GROMACS .gro file of C-alpha atoms in nm:
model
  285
    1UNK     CA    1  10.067   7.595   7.900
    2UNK     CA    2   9.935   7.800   8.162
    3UNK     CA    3  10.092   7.804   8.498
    4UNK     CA    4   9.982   7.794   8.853
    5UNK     CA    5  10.185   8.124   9.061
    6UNK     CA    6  10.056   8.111   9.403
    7UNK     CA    7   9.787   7.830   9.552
    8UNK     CA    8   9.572   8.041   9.863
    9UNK     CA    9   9.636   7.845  10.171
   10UNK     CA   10   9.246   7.884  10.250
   11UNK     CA   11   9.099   7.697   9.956
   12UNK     CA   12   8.848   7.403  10.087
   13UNK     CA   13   8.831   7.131   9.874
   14UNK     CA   14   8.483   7.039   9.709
   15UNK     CA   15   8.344   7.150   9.372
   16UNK     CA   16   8.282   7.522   9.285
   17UNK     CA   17   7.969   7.733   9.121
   18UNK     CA   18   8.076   7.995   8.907
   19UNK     CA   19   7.951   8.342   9.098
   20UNK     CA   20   8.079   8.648   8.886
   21UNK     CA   21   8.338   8.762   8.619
   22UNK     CA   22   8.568   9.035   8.579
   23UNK     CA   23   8.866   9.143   8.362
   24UNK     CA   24   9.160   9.005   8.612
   25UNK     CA   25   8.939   8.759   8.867
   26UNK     CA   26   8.705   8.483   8.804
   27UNK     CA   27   8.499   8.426   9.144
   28UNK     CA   28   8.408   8.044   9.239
   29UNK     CA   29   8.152   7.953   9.552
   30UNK     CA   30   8.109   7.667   9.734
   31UNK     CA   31   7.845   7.651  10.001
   32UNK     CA   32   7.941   7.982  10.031
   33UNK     CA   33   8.317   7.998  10.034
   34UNK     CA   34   8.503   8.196   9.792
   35UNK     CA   35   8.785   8.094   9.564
   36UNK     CA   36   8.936   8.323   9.376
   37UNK     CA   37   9.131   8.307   8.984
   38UNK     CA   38   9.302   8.567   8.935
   39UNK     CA   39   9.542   8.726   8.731
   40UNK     CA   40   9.863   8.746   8.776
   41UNK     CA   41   9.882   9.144   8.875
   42UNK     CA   42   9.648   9.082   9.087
   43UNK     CA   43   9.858   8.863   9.333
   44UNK     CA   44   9.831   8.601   9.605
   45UNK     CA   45   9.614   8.561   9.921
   46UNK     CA   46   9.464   8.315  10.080
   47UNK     CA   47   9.140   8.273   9.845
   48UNK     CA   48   9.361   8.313   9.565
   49UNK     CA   49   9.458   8.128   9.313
   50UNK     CA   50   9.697   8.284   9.027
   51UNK     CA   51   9.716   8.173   8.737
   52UNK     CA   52   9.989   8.248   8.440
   53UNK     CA   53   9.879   8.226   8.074
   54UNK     CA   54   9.508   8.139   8.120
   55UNK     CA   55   9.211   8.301   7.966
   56UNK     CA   56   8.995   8.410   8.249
   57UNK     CA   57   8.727   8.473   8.023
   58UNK     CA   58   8.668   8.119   7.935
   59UNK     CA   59   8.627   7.956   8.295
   60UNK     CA   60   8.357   7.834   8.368
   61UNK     CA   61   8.425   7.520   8.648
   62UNK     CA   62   8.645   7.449   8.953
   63UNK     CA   63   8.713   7.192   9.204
   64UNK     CA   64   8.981   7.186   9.406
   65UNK     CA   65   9.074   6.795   9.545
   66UNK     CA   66   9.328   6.703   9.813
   67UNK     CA   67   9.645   6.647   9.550
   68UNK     CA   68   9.527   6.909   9.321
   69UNK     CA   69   9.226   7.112   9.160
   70UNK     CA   70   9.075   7.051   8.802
   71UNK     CA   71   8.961   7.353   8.603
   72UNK     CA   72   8.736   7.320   8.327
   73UNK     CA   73   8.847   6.955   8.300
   74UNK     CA   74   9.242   7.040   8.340
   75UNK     CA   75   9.416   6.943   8.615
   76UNK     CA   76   9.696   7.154   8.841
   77UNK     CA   77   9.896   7.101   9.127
   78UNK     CA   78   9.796   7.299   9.442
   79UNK     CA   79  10.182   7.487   9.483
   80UNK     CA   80  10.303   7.694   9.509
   81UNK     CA   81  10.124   7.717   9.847
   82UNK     CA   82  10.064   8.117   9.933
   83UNK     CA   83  10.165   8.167  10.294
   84UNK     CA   84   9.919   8.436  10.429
   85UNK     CA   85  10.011   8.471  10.767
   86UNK     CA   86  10.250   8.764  10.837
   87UNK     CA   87  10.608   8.673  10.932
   88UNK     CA   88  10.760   8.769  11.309
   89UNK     CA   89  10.808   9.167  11.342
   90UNK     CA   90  11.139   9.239  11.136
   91UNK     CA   91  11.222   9.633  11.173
   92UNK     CA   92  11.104   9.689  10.827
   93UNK     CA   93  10.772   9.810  10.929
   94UNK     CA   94  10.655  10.104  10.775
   95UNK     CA   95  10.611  10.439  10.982
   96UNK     CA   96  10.257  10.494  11.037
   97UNK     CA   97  10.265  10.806  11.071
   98UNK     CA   98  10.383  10.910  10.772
   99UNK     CA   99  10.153  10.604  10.614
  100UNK     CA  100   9.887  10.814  10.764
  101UNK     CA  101  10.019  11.074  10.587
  102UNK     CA  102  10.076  10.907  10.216
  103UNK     CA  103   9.690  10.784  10.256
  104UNK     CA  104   9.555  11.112  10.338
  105UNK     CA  105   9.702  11.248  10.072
  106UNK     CA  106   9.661  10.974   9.802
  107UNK     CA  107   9.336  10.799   9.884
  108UNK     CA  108   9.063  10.872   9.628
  109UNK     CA  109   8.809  11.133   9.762
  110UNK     CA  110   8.514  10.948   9.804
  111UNK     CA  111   8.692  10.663  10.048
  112UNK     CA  112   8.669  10.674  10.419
  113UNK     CA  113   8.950  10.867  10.459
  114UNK     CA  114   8.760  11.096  10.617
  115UNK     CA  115   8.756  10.925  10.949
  116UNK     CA  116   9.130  10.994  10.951
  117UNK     CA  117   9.049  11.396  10.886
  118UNK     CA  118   8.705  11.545  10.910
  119UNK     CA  119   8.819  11.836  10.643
  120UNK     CA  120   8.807  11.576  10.375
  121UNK     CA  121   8.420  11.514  10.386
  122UNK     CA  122   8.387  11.790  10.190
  123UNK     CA  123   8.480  11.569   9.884
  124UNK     CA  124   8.120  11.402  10.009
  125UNK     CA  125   7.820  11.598   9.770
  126UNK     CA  126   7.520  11.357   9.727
  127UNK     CA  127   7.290  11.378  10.039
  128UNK     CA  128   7.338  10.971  10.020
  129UNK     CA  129   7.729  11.066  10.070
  130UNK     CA  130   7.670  11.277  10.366
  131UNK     CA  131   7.426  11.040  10.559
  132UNK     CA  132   7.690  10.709  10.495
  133UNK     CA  133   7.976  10.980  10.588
  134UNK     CA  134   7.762  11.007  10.916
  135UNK     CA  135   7.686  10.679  10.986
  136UNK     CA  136   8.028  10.560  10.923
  137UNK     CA  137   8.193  10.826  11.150
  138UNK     CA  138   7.955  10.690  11.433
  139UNK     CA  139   8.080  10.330  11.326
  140UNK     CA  140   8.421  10.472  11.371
  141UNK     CA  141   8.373  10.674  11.691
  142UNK     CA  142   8.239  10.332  11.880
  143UNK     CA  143   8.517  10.094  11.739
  144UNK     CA  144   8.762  10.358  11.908
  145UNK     CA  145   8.596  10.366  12.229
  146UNK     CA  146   8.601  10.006  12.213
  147UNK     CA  147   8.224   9.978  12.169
  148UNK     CA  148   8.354   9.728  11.908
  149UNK     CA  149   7.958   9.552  11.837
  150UNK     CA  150   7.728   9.907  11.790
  151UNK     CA  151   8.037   9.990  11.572
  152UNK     CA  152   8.081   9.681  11.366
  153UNK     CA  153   7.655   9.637  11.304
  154UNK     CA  154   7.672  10.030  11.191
  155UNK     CA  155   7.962   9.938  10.957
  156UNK     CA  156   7.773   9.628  10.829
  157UNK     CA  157   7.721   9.648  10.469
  158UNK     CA  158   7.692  10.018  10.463
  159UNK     CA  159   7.786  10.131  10.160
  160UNK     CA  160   7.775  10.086   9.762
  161UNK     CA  161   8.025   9.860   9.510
  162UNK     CA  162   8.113   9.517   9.505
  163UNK     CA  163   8.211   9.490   9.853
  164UNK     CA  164   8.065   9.829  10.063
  165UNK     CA  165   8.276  10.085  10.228
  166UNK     CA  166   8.176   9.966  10.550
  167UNK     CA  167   8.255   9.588  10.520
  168UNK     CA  168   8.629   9.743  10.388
  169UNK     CA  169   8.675   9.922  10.727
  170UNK     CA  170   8.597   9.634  10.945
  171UNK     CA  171   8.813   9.399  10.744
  172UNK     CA  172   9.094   9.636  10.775
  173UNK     CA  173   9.004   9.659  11.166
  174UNK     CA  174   9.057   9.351  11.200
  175UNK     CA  175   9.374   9.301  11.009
  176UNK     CA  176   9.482   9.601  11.197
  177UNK     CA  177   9.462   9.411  11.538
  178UNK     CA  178   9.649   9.093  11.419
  179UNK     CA  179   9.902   9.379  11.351
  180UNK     CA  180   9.913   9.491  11.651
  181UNK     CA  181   9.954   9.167  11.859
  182UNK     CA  182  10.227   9.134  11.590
  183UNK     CA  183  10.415   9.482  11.703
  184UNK     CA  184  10.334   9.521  12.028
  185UNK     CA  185  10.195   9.150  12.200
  186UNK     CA  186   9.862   9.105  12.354
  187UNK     CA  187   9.565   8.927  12.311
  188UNK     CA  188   9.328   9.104  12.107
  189UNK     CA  189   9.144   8.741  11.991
  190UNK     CA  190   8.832   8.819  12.184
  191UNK     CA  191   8.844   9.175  12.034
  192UNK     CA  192   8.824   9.056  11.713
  193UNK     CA  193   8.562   8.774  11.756
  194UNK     CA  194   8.340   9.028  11.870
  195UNK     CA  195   8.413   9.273  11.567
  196UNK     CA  196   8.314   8.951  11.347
  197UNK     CA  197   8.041   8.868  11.549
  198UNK     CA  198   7.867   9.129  11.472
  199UNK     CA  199   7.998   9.258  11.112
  200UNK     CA  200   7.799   8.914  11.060
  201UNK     CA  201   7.506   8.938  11.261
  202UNK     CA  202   7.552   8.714  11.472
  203UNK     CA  203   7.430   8.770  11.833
  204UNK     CA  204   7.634   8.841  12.120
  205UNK     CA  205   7.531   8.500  12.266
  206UNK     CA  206   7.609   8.287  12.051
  207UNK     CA  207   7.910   8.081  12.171
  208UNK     CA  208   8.245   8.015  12.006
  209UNK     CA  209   8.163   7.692  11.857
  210UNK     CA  210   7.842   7.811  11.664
  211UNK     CA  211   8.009   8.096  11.482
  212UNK     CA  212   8.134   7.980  11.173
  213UNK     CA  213   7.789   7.825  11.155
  214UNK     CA  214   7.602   8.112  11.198
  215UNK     CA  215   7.829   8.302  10.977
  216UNK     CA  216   7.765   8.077  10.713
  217UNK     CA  217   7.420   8.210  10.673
  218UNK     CA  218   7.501   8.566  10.695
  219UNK     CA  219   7.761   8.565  10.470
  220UNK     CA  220   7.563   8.454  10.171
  221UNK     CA  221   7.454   8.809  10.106
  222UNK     CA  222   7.791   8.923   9.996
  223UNK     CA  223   8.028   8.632   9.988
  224UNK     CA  224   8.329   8.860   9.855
  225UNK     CA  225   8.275   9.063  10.187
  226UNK     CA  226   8.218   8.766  10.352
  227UNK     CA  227   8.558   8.626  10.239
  228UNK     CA  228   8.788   8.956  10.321
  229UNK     CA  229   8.608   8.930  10.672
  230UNK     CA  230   8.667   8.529  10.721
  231UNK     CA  231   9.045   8.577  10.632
  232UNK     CA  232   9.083   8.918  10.821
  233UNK     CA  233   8.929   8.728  11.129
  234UNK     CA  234   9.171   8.464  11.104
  235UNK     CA  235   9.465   8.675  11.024
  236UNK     CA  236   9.469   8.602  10.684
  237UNK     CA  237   9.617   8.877  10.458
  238UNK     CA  238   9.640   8.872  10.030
  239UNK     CA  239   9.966   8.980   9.920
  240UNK     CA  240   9.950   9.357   9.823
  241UNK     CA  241   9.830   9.436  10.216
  242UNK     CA  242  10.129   9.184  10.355
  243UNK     CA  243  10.416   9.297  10.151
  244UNK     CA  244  10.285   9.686  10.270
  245UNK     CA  245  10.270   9.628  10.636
  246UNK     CA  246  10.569   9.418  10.621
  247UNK     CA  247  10.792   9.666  10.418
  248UNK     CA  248  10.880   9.421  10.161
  249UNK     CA  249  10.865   9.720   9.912
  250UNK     CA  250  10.883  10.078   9.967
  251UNK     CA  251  10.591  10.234  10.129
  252UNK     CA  252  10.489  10.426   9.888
  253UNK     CA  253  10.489  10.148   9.631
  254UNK     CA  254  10.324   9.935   9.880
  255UNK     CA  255  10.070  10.154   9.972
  256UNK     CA  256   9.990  10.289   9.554
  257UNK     CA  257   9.949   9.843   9.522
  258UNK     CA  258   9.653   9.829   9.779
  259UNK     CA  259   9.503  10.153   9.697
  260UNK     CA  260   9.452  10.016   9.360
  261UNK     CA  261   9.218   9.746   9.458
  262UNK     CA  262   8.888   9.867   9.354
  263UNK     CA  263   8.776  10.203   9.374
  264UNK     CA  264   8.802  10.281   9.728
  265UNK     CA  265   8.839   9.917   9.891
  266UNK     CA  266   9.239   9.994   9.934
  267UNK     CA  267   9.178  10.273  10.085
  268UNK     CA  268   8.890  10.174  10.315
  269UNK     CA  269   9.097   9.885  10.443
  270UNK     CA  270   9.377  10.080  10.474
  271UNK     CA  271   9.192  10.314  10.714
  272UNK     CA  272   9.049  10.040  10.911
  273UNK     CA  273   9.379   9.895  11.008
  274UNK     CA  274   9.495  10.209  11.127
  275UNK     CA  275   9.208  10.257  11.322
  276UNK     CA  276   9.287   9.947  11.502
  277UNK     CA  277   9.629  10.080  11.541
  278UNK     CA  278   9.565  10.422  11.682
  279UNK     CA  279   9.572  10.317  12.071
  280UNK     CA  280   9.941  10.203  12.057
  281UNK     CA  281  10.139  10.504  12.154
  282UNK     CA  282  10.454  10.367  12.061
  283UNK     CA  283  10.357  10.295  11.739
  284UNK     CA  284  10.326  10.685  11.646
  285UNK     CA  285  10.628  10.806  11.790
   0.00000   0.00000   0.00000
């Protein structure tokens, strides 16, 4: 009897569209939100649901009620809930410089870890490499001097894969600044609805209520994007990136668990959230 793990605390109810299938993750959309099965070595997060037992290659319908969700005609209970929000600041938080130092060292060669040292763009040999490399070290350069919409709309989409390089680092941006209110205090909320604002395309105008409509349109070009951006903007994190910024393993376990998402989408994210983190001093010490 297959069994439910983990419930993502950012599952809408309504009925889901089958969108894609892969080896460990069947993807579900509804009016453009994303829910996630997944295996269970994939883990949690808060589009996830994990699933114990189940052939993923089979699926083929979801919908997710108040007191439940029904797949393929089988009903499950929605719990365990995932929690996705980080706990209160513990001590247990890695070092970042010396997770600086781990990702430099273990990120594949074709991620953005480049931003983080110039020397490794030499790993970059396609001219399409070198002209992304570019336009993502602009990308970078702006979200540092806090020219946080030119950086975000370079970012936007640039890239290759299932979800591109660029759409990585702006997810892990904004992670990174829910981190840092987390560490350090401060408001960073208008920070990051500009960041999303624009990752989105959504103009600078557009007021706080007409968001999530507006992003609703944007995001049906690439809803898994679109997903790591809507949790990242609301401070939602999936398990492997939680239990690494919140030391609930070692760091270099932690840090091997989200460098194995994807090809270079580990990596990339990892990059953007210290990006986000490079301003606080204290944090470097």
């Amino acid at each position: 009897m297959p069994k439910v793990l983990s419930f993502g605390d950012r599952i809408r109810p309504g009925r889901y569209a089958l969108h894609s299938r892969f080896d460990r993750a069947v993807n579900f959309l509804q009016e453009g939100r994303l829910a996630s099965l997944v295996a269970p070595e994939v883990g949690g997060g808060p589009v996830n649901i994990v699933l114990q037992g189940l052939d993923l290659s089979r699926l083929k319908s979801l919908e997710v009620r108040a007191d439940g969700f029904v797949l393929d005609g089988a009903a499950f209970p929605k719990s365990p809930l995932f929690d996705s929000a980080l706990p209160p600041r513990s001590g247990a938080e890695p070092r970042l410089p010396l997770l600086r130092e781990l990702l430099l060292r273990k990120a594949h060669p074709k991620s953005l870890a480049f931003l983080l040292d110039e020397s490794r763009r030499q790993a970059l040999d396609s001219g399409f490499e070198r002209v992304l490399a570019a336009q993502l070290q602009d990308a970078a350069e702006d979200l540092r001097a806090g020219d946080l919409e030119t950086g975000a709309r370079a970012a936007a989409g640039a890239g290759f894969g299932l979800t591109p390089s660029g759409d990585d680092l702006l997810a892990g941006f904004l992670w990174g600044l829910h981190e840092r209110r987390r560490l350090c205090g401060g408001d960073f909320s208008r920070d990051i609805a500009r960041v999303y604002a624009a990752a989105c395309g959504i103009g600078s105008s557009a007021g706080p209520g007409r968001t999530d409509v507006l992003a609703a349109g944007a995001r049906g070009a690439n809803p898994l994007s679109a997903a790591f951006l809507d949790s990242a903007r609301e401070g939602r994190f999936f398990e492997r990136l939680r239990a690494l910024l919140t030391g609930q393993s070692s760091l270099e376990e932690g840090l091997d668990a989200v460098l194995a998402v994807g090809e270079t989408s580990g990596a990339d994210t990892c990059v953007g959230v210290l990006l986000a983190l490079e301003k606080e001093a204290s944090l470097w010490s």
